[in-house]
mmCIF file with all atom_site columns, C-alpha atoms in Angstrom:
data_model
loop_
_atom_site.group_PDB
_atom_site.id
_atom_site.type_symbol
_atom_site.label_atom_id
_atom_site.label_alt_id
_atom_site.label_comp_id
_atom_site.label_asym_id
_atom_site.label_entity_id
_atom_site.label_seq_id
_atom_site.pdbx_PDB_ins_code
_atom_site.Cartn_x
_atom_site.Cartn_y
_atom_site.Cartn_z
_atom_site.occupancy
_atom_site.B_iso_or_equiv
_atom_site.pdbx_formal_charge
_atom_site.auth_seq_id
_atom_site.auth_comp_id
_atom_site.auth_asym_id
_atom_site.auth_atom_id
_atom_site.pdbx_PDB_model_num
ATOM 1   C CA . UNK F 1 1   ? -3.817  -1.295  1.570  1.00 91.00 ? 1   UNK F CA 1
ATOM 2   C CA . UNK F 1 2   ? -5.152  -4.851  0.684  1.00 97.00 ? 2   UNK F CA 1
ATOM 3   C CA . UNK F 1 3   ? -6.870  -5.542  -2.561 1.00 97.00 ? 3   UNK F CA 1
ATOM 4   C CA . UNK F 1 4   ? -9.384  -7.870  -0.370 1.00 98.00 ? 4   UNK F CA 1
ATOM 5   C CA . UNK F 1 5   ? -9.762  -10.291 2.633  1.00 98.00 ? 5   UNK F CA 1
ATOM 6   C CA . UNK F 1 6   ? -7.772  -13.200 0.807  1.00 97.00 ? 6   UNK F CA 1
ATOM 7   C CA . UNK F 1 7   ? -4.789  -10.604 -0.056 1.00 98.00 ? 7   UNK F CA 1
ATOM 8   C CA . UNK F 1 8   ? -1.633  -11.912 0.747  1.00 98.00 ? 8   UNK F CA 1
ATOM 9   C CA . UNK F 1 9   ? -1.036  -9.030  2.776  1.00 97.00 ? 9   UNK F CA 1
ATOM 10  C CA . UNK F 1 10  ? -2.754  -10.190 5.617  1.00 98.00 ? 10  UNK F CA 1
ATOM 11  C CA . UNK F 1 11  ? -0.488  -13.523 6.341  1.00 97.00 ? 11  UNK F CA 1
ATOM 12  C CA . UNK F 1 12  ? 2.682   -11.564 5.628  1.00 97.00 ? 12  UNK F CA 1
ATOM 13  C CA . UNK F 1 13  ? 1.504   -7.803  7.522  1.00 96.00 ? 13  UNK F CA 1
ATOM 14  C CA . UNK F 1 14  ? -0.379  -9.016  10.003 1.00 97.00 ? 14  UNK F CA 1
ATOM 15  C CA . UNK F 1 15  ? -0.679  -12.780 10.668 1.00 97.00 ? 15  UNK F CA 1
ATOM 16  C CA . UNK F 1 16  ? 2.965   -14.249 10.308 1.00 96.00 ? 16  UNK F CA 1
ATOM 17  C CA . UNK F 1 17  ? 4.367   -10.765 11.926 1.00 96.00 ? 17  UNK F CA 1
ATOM 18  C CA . UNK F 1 18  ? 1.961   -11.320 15.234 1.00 96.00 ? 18  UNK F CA 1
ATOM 19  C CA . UNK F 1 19  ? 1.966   -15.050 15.660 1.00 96.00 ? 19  UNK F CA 1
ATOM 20  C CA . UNK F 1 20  ? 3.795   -15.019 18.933 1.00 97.00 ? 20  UNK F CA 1
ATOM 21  C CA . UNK F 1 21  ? 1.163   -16.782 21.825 1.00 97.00 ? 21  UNK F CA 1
ATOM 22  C CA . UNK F 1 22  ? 0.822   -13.934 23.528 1.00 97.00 ? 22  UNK F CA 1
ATOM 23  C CA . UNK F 1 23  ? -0.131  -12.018 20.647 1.00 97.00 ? 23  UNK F CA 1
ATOM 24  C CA . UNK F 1 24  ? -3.146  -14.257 20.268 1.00 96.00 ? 24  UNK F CA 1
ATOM 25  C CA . UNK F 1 25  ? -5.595  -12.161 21.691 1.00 97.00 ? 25  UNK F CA 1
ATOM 26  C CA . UNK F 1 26  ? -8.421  -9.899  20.284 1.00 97.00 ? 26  UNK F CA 1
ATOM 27  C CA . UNK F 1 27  ? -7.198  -7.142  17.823 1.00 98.00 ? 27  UNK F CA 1
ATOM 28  C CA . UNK F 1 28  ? -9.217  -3.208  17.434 1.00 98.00 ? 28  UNK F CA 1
ATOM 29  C CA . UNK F 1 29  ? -8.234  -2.062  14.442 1.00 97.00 ? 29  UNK F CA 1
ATOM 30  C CA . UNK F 1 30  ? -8.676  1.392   13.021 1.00 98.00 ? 30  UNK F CA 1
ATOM 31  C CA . UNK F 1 31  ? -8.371  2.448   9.197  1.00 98.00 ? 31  UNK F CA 1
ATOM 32  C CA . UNK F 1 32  ? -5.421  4.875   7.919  1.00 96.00 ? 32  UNK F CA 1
ATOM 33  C CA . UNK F 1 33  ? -4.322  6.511   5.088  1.00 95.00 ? 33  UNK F CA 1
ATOM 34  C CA . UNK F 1 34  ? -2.578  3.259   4.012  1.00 95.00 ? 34  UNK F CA 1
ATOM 35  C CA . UNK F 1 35  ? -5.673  1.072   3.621  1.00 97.00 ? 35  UNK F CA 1
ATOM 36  C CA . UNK F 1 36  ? -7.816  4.123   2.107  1.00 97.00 ? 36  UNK F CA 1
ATOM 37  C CA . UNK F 1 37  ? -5.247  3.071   -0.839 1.00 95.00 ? 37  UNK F CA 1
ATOM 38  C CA . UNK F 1 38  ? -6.739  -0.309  -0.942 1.00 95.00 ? 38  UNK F CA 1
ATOM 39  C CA . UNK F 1 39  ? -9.771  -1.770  0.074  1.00 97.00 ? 39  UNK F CA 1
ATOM 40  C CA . UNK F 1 40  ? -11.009 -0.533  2.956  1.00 97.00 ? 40  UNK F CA 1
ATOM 41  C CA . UNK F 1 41  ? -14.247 -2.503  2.743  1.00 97.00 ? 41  UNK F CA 1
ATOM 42  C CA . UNK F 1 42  ? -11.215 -5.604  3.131  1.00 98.00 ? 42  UNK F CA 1
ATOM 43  C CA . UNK F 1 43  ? -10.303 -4.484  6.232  1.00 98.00 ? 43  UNK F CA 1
ATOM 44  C CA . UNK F 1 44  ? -13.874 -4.853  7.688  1.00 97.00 ? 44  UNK F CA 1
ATOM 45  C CA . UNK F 1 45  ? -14.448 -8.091  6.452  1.00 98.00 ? 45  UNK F CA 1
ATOM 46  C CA . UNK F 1 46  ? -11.425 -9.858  7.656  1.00 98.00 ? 46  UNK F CA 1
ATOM 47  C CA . UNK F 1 47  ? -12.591 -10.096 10.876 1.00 97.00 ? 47  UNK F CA 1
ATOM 48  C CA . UNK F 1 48  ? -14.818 -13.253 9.235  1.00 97.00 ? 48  UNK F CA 1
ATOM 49  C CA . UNK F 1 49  ? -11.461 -15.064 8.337  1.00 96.00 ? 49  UNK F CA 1
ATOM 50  C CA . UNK F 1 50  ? -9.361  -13.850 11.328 1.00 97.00 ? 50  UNK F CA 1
ATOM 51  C CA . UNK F 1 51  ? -10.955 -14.347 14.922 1.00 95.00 ? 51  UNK F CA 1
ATOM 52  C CA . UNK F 1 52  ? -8.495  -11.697 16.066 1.00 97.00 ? 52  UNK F CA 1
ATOM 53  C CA . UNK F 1 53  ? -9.443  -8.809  13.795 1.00 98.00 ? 53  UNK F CA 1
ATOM 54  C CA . UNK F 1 54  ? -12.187 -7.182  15.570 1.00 98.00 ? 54  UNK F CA 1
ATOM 55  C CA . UNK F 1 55  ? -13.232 -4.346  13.194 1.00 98.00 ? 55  UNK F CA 1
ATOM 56  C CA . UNK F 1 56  ? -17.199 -4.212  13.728 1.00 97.00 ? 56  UNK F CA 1
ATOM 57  C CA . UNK F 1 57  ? -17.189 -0.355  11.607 1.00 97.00 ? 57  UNK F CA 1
ATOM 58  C CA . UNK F 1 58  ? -15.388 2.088   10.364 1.00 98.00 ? 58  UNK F CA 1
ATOM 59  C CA . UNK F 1 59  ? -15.669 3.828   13.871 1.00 98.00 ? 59  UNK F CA 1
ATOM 60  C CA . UNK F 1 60  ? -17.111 2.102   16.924 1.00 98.00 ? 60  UNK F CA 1
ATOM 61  C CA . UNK F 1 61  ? -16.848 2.287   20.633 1.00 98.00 ? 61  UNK F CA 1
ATOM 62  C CA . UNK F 1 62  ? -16.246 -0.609  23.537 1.00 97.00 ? 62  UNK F CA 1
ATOM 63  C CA . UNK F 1 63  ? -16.249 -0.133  27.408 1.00 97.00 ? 63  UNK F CA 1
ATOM 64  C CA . UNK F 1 64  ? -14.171 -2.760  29.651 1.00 96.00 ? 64  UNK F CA 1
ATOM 65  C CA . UNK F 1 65  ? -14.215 -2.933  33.167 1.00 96.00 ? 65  UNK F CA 1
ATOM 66  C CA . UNK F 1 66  ? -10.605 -2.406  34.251 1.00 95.00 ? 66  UNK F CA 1
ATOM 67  C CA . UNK F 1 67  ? -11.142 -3.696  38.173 1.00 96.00 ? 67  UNK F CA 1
ATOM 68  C CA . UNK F 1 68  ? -14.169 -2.995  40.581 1.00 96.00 ? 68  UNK F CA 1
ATOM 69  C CA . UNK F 1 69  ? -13.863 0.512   40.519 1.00 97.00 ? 69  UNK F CA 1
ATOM 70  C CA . UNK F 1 70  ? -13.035 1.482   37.129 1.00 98.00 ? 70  UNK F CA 1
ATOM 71  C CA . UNK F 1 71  ? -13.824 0.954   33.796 1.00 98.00 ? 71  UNK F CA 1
ATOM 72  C CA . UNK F 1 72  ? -12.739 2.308   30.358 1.00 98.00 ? 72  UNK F CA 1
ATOM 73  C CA . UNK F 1 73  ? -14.270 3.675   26.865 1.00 98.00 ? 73  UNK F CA 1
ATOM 74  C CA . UNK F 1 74  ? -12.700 3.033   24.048 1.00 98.00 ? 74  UNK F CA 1
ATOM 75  C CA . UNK F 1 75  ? -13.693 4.877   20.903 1.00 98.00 ? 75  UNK F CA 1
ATOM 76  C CA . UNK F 1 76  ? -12.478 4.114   17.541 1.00 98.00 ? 76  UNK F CA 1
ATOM 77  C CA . UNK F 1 77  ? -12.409 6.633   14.878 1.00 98.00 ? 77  UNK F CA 1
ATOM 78  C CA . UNK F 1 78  ? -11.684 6.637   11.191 1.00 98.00 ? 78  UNK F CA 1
ATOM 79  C CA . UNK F 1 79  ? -9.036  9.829   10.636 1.00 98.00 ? 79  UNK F CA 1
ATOM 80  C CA . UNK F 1 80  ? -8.876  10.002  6.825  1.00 97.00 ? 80  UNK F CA 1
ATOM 81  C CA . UNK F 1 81  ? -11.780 10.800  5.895  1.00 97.00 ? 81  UNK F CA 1
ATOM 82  C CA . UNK F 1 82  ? -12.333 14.039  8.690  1.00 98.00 ? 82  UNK F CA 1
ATOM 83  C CA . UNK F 1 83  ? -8.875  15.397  6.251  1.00 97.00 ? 83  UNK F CA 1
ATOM 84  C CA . UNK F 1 84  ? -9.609  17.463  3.127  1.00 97.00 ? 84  UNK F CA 1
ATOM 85  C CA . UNK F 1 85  ? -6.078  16.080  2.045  1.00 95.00 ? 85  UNK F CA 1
ATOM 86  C CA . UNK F 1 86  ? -7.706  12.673  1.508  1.00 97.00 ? 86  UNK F CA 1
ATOM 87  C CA . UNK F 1 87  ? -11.147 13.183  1.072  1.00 96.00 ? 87  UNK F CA 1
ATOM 88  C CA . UNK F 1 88  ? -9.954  15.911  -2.059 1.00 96.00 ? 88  UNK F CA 1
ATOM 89  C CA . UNK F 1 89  ? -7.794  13.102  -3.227 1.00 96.00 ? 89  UNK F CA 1
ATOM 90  C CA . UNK F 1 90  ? -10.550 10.858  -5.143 1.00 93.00 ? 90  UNK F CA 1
ATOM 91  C CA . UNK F 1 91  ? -8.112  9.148   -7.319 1.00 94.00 ? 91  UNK F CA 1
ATOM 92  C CA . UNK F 1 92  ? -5.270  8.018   -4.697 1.00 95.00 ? 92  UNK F CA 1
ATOM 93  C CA . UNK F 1 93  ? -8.107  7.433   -1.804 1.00 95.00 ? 93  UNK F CA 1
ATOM 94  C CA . UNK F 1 94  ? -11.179 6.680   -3.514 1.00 93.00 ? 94  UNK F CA 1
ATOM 95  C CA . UNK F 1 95  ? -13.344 5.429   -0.623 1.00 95.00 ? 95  UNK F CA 1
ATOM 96  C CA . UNK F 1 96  ? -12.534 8.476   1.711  1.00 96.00 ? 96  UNK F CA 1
ATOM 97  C CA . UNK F 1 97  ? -14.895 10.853  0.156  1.00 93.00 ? 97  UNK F CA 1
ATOM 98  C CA . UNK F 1 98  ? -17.739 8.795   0.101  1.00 95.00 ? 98  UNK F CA 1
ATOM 99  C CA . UNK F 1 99  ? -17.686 8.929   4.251  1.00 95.00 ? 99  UNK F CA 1
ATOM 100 C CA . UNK F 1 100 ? -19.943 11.032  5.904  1.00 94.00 ? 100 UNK F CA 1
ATOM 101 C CA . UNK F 1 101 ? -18.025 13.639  7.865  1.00 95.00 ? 101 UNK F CA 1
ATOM 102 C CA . UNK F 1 102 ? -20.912 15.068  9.864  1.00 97.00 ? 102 UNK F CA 1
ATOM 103 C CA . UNK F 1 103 ? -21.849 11.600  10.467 1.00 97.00 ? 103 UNK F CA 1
ATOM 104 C CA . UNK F 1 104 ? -18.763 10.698  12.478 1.00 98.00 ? 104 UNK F CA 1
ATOM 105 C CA . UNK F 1 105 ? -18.197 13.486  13.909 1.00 98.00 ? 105 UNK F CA 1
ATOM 106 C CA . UNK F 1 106 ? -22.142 12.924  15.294 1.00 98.00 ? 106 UNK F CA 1
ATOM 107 C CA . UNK F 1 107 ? -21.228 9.722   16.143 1.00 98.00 ? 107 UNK F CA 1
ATOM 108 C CA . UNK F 1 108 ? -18.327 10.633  18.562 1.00 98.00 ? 108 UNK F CA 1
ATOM 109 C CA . UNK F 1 109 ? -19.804 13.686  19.915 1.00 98.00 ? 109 UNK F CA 1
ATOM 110 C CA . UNK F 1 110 ? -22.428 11.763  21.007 1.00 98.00 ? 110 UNK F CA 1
ATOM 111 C CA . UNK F 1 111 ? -20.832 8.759   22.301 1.00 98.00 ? 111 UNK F CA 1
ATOM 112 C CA . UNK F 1 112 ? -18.961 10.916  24.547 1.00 98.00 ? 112 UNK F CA 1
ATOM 113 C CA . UNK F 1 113 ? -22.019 12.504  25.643 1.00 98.00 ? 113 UNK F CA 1
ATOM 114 C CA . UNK F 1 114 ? -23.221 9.720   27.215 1.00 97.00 ? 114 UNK F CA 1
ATOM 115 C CA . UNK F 1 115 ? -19.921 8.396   28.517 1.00 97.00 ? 115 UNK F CA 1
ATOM 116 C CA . UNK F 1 116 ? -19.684 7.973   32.245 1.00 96.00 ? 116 UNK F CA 1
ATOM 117 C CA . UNK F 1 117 ? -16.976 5.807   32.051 1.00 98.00 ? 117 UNK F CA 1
ATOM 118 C CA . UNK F 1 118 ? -13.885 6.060   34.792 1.00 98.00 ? 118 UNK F CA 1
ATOM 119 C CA . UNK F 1 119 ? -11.006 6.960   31.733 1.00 98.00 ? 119 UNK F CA 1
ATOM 120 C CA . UNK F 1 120 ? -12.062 7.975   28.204 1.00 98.00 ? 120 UNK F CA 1
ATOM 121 C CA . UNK F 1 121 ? -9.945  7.483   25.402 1.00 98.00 ? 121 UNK F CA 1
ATOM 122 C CA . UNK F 1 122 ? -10.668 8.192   21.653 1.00 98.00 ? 122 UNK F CA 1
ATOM 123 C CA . UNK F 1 123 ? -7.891  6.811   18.881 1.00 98.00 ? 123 UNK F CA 1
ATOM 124 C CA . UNK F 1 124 ? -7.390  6.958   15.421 1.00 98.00 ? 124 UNK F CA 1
ATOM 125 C CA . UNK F 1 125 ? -4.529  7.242   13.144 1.00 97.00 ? 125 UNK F CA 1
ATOM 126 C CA . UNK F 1 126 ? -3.619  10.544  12.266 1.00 96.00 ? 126 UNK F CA 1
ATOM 127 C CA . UNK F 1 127 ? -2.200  13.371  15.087 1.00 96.00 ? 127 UNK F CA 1
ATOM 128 C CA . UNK F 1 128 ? -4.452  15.909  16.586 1.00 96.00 ? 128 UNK F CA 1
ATOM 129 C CA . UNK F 1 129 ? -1.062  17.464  17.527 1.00 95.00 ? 129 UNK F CA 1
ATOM 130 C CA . UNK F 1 130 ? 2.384   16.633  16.580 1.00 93.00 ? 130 UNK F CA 1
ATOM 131 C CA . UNK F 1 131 ? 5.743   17.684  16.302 1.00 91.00 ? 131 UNK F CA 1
ATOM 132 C CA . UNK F 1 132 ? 6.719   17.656  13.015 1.00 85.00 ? 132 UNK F CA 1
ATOM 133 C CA . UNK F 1 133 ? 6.006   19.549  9.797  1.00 78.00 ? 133 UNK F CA 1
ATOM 134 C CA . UNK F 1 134 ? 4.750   16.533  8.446  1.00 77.00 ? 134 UNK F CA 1
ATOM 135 C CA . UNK F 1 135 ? 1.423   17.046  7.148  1.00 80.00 ? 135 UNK F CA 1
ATOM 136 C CA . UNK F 1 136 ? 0.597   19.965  9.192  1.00 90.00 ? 136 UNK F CA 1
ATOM 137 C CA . UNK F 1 137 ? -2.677  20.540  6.671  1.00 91.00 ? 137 UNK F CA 1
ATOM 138 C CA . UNK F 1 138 ? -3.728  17.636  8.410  1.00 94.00 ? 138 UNK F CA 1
ATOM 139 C CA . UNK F 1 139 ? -3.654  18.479  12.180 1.00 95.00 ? 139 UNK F CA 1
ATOM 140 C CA . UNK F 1 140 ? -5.363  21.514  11.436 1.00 96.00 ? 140 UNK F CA 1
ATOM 141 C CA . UNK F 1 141 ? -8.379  19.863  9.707  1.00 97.00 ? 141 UNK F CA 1
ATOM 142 C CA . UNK F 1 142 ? -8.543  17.890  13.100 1.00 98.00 ? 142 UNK F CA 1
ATOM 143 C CA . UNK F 1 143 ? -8.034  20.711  14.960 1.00 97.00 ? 143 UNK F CA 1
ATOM 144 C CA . UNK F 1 144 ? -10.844 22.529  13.603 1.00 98.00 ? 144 UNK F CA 1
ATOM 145 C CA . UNK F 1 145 ? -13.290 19.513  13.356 1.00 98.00 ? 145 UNK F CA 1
ATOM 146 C CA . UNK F 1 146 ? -12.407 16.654  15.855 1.00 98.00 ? 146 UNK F CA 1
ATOM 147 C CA . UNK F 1 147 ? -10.037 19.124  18.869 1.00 98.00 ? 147 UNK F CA 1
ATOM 148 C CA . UNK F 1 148 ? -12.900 21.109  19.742 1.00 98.00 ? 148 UNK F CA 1
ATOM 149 C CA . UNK F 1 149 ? -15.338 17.729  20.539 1.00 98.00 ? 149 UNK F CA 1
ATOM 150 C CA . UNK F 1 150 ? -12.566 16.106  22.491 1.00 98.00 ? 150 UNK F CA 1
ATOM 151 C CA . UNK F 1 151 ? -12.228 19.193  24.886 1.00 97.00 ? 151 UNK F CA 1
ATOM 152 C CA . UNK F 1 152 ? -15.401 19.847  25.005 1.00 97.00 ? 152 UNK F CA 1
ATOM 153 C CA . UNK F 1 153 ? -15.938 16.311  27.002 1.00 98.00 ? 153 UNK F CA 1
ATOM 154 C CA . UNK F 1 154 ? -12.665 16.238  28.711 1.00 97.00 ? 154 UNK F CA 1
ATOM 155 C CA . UNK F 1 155 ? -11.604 13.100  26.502 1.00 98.00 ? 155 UNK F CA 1
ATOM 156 C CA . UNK F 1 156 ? -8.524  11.494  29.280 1.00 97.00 ? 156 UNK F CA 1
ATOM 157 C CA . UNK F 1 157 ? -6.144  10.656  26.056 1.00 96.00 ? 157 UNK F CA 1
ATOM 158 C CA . UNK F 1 158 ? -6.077  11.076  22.505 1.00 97.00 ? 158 UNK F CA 1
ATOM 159 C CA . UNK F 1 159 ? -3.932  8.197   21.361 1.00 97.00 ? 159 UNK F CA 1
ATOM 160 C CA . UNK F 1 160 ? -3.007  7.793   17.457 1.00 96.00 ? 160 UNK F CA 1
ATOM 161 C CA . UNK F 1 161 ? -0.298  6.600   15.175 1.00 93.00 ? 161 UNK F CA 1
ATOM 162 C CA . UNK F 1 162 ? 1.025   7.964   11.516 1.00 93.00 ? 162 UNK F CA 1
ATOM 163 C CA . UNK F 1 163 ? 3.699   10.613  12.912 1.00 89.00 ? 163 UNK F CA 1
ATOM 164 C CA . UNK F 1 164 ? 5.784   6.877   13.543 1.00 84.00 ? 164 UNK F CA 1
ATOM 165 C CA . UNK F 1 165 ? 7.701   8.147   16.735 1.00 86.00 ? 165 UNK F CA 1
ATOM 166 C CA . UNK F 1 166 ? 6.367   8.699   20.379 1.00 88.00 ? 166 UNK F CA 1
ATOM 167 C CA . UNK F 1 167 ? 5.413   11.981  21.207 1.00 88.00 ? 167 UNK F CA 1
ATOM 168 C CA . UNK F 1 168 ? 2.997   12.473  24.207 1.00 91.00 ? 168 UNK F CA 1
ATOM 169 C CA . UNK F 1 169 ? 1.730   16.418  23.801 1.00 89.00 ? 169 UNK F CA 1
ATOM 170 C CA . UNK F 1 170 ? -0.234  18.159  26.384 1.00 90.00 ? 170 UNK F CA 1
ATOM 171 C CA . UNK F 1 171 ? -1.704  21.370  24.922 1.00 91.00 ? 171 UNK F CA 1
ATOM 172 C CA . UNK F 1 172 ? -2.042  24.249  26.893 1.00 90.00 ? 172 UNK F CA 1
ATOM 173 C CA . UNK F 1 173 ? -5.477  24.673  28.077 1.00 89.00 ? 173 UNK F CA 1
ATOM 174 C CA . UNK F 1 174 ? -6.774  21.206  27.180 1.00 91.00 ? 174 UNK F CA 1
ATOM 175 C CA . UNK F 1 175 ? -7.845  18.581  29.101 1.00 90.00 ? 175 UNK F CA 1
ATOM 176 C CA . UNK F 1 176 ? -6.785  15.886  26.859 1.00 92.00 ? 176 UNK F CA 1
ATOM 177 C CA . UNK F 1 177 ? -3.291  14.589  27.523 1.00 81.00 ? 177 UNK F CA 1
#
């Protein structure tokens, strides 16, 4: 995690490592359990020295019209702190606890509700599902609290990082691929 928005950090993680032109574009970062060890209030802010870094919240949402006929939600979610692992962990992720779980977990239920969007997809960082024994404790608080609100609108994709190899898991009975 970065210490604040003038951390060195940001030139040598993020702006030197995507300088290519094409890379040049508009960034939607989520948080993970990496920058709940730093300052996670940094990674909001940086979006007033970077152009790029498009971080409006902790979790937001943003449609896009793909073509004439179809258009996309995107919803952004904050993993950490909807895991007891971190938000139990007040000394090694400090900030985590002091999220409202309830409160997210309004905030994307009702999102979705209202989504009438062509393709749905929700991201954040940590698994839903994975295949690993990697912090299973963790899959199974988001199985428990954010699983059930994904199926329940027929979310298109669940897309996330952390596990740091591809996996694409289709559970039996669920809609989201």
């Amino acid at each position: 995690g970065v210490a604040s928005v003038n951390d060195p950090l940001w030139m040598t993680n993020f702006e030197e490592v995507y300088s290519h032109p094409e890379l040049m574009i508009d960034w939607f970062p989520i948080l993970g359990n990496h920058e709940y060890r730093g300052s996670t209030q940094a990674c909001l802010d940086y979006g007033k020295i970077s152009s790029r870094w498009v971080m409006p919240s902790r979790y937001y949402t943003l449609t896009k019209e793909v073509d004439d006929s179809t258009t996309l939600r995107l919803v952004f979610i904050d993993t950490a702190p909807l895991i007891d692992k971190y938000r139990e962990d007040s000394a090694t992720y400090p900030d985590a606890c002091k999220q409202g779980l309830q409160d997210q977990l309004h905030f994307i239920d009702s999102v979705l509700t209202v989504a009438k969007e062509t393709w749905t997809v929700v991201i954040g960082h940590h698994p839903v599902y994975a295949y690993t024994t990697k912090s299973e404790s963790e899959r199974v608080d988001l199985q428990q609290r954010l699983d059930p609100i994904l199926r329940k609108h027929k979310v298109d994709f669940y897309m996330n990082g952390h596990i740091h190899n591809f996996q694409h898991i289709r559970v039996e009975n669920s809609p989201v691929a």
